[in-house]
XYZ file of N, CA and C in Angstrom:
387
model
N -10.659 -11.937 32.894
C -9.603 -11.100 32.331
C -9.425 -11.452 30.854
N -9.490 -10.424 29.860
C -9.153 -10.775 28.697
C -7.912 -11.317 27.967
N -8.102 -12.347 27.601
C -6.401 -12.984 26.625
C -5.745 -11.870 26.573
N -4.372 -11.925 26.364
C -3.469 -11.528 25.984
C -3.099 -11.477 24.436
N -2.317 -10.436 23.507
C -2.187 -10.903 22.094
C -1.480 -12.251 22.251
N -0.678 -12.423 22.707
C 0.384 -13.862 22.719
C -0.359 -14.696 23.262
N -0.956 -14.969 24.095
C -2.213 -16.291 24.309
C -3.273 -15.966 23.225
N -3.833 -15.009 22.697
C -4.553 -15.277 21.272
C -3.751 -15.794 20.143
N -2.670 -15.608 20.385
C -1.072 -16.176 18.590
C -0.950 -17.565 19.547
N -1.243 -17.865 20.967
C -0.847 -19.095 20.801
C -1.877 -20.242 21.074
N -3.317 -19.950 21.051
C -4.275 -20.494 21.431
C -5.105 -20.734 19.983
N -4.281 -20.370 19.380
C -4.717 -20.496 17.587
C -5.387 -21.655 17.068
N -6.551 -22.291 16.654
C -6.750 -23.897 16.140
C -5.473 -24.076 15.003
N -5.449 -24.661 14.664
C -4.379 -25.532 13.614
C -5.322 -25.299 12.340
N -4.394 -24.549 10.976
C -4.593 -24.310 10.262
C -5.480 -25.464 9.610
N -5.931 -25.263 8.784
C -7.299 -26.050 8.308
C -8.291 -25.290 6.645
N -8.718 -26.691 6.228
C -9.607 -25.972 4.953
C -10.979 -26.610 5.314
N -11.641 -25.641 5.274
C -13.153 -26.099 5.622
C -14.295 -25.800 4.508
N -15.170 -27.229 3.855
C -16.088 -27.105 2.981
C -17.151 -26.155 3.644
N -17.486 -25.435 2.736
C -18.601 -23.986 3.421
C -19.819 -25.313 3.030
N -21.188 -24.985 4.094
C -21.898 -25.781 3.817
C -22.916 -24.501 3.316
N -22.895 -23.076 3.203
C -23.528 -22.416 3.151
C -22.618 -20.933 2.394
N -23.273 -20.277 1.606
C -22.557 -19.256 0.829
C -21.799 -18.146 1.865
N -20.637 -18.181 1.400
C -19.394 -17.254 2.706
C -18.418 -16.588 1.828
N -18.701 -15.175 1.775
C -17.340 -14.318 1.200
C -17.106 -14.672 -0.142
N -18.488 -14.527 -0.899
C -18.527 -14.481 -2.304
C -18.216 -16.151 -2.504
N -18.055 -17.024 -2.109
C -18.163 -18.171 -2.003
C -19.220 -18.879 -2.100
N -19.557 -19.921 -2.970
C -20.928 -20.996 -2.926
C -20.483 -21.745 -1.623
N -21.803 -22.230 -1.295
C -21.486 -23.843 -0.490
C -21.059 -25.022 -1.111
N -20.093 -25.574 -0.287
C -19.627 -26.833 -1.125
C -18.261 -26.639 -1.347
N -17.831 -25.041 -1.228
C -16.244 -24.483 -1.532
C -15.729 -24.660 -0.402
N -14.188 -24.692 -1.049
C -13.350 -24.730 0.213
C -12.625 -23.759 0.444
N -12.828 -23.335 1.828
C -12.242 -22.059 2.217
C -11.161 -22.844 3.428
N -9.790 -21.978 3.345
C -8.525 -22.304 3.863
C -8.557 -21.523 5.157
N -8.325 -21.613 6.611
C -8.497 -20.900 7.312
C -6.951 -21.403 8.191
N -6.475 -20.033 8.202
C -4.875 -19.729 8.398
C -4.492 -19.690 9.679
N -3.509 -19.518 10.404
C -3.076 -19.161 11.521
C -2.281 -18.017 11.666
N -2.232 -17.411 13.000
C -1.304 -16.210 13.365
C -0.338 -16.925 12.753
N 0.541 -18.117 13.446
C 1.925 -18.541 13.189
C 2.065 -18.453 11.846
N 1.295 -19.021 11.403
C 1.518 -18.982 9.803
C 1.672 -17.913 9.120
N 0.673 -16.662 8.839
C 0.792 -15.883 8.462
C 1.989 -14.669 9.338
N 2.180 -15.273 10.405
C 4.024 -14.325 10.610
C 5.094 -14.402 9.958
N 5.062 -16.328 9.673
C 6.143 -17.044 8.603
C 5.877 -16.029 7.840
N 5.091 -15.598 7.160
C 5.327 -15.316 5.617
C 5.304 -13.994 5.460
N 4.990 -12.979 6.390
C 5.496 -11.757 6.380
C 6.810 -11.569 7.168
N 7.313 -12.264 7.625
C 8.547 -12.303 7.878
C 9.417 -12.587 6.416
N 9.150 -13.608 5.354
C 9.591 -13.363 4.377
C 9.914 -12.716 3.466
N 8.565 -11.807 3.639
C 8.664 -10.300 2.906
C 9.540 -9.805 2.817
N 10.734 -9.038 2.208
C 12.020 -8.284 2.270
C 11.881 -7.143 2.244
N 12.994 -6.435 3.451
C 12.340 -5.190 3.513
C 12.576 -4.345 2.605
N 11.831 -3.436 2.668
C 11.439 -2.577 1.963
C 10.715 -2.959 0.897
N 9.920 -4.238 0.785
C 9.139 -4.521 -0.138
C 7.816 -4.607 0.806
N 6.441 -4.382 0.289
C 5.082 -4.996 0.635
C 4.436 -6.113 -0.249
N 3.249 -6.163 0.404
C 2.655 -7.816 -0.541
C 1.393 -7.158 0.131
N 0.675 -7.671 -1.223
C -1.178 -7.370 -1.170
C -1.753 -8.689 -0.036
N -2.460 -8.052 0.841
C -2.945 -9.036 1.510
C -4.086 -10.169 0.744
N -5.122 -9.773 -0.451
C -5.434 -10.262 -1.144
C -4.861 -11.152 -1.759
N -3.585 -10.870 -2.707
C -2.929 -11.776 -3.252
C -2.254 -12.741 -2.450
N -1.869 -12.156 -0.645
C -1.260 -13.560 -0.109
C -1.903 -14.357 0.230
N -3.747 -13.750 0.682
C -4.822 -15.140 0.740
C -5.252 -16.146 -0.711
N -4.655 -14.992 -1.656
C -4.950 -16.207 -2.907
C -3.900 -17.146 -2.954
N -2.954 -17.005 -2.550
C -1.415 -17.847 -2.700
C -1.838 -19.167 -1.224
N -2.320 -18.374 -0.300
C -2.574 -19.126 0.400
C -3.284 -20.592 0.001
N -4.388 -19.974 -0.260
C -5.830 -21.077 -1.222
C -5.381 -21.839 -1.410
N -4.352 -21.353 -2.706
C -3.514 -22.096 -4.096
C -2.894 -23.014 -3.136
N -1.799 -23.209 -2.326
C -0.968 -23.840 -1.328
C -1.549 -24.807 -0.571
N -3.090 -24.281 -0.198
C -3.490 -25.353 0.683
C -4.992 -26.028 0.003
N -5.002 -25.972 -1.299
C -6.257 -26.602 -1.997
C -7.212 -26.687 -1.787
N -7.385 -25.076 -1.667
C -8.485 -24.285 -1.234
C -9.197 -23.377 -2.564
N -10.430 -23.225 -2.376
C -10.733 -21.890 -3.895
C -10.712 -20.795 -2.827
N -10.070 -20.733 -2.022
C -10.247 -18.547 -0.853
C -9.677 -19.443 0.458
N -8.756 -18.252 0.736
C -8.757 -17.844 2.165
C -9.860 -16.792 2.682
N -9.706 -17.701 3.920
C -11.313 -16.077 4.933
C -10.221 -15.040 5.212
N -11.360 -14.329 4.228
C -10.791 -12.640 4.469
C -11.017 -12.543 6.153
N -12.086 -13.013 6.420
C -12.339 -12.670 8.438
C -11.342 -13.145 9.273
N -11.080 -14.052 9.160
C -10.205 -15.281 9.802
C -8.479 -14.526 9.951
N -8.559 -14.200 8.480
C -7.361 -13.547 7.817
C -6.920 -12.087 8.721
N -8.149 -11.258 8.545
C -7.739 -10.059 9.576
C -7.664 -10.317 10.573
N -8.595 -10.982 11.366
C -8.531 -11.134 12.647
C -6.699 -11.997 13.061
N -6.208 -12.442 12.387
C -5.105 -13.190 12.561
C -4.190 -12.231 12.373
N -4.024 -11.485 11.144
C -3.156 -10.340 11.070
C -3.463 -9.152 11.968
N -4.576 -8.937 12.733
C -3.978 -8.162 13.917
C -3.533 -8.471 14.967
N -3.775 -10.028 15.434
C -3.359 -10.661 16.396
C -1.724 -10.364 16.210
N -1.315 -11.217 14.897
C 0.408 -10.570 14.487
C 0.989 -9.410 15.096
N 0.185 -8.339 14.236
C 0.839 -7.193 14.763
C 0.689 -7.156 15.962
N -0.722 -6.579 16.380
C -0.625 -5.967 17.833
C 0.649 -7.079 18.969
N 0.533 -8.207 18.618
C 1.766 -9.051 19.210
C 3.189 -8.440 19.191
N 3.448 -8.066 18.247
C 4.689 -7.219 17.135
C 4.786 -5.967 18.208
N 4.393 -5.691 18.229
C 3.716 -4.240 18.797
C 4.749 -4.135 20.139
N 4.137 -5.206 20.745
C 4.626 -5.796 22.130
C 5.769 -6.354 22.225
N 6.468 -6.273 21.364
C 8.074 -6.668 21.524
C 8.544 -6.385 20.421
N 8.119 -4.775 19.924
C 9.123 -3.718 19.137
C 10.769 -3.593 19.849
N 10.976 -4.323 21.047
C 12.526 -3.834 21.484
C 13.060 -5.583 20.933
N 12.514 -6.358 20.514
C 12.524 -7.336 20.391
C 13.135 -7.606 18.666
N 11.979 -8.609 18.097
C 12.449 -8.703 17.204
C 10.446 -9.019 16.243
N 10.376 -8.176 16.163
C 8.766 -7.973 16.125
C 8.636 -8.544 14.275
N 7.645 -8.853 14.074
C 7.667 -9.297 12.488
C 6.662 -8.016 12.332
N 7.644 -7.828 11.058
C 7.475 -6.372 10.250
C 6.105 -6.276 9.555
N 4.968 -6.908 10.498
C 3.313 -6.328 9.970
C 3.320 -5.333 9.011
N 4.194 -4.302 9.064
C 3.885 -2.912 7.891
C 4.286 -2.986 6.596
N 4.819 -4.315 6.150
C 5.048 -4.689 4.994
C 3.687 -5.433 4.434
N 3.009 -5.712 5.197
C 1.848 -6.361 4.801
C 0.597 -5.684 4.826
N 0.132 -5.224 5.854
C -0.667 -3.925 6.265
C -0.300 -2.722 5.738
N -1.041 -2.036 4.740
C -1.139 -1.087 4.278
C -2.268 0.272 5.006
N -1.277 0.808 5.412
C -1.628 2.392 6.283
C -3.638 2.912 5.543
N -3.614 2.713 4.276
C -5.163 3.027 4.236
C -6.096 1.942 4.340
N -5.997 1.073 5.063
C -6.841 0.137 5.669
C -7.442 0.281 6.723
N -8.861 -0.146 6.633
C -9.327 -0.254 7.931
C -8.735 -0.912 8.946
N -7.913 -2.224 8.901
C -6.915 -2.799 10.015
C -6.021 -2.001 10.274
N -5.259 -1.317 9.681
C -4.472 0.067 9.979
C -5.075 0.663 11.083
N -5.833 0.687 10.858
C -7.046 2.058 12.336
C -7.349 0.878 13.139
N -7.734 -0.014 12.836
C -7.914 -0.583 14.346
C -6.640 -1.089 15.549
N -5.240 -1.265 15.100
C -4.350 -0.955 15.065
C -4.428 -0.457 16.381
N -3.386 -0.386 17.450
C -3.286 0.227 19.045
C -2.350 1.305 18.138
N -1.429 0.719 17.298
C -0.538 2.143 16.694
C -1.106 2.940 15.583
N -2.224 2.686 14.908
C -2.669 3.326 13.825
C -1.730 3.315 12.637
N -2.252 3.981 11.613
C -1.402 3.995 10.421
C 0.105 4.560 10.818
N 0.074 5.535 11.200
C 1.184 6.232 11.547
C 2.166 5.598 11.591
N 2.465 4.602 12.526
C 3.531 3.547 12.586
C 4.060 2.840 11.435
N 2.802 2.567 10.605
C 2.917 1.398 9.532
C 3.342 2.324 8.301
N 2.836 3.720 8.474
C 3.306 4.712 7.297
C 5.402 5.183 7.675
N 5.495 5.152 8.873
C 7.021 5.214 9.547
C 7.981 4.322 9.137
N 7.787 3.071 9.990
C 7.942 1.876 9.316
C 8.742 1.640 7.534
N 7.558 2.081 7.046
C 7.827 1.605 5.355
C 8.501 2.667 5.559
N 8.477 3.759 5.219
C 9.584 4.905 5.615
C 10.785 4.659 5.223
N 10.933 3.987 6.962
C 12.645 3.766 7.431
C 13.141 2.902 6.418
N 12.057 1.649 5.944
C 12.860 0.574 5.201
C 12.850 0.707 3.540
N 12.628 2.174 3.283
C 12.450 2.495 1.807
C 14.024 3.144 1.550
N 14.844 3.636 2.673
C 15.691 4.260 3.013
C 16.979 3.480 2.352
């Protein structure tokens, strides 16, 4: 039976920076790439205020910077931010962290998305209001 989003957000390794021994994501070998967690990256879109967004680019560079790294994995990175949402997703009656401040509707993670852009275009919407 396949994980669950919440056993994938909670089966997470522990954030970590790992020397590439081999060239990764415009990266030489020898660099250090920062590799994040769901938990982590919820903290910090939960910080987001609403009705504001944040470039996912610029929060893996902030990331780097924070954890004395030259890059966060862009791979690592999506795959974690859909774990977020689609989690989010699952306890919209709840108190879901606002993925659509971070995720921008013309993204390919947008579409892969169980809600698609639509939601994330709604969303910013309501909190532009």
């Amino acid at each position: 039976m396949p994980k669950s989003w919440d056993q994938k957000y909670q089966g997470a390794r522990p954030a970590h920076v790992a020397v590439l021994d081999k060239p990764f994501a415009g990266l030489r070998a020898g660099q250090r790439l920062f590799i994040a967690t769901p938990a982590l990256l919820e903290a910090r879109i939960r910080a987001i205020p609403p009705g504001q967004t944040q470039d996912i680019a610029a929060l893996r560079g902030d990331l780097a910077r924070e954890h004395g790294a030259d890059a966060t994995c862009p791979t690592s990175t999506a795959i974690f931010l859909r774990i977020v949402a689609e989690r989010a997703l699952e306890r919209m009656a709840e108190d879901p962290a606002p993925f659509w401040r971070l995720i921008a509707p013309e993204t390919p993670l947008a579409r892969k998305l169980s809600c698609g852009p639509d939601l994330i275009r709604h969303q910013r919407a309501m909190e532009a209001q």
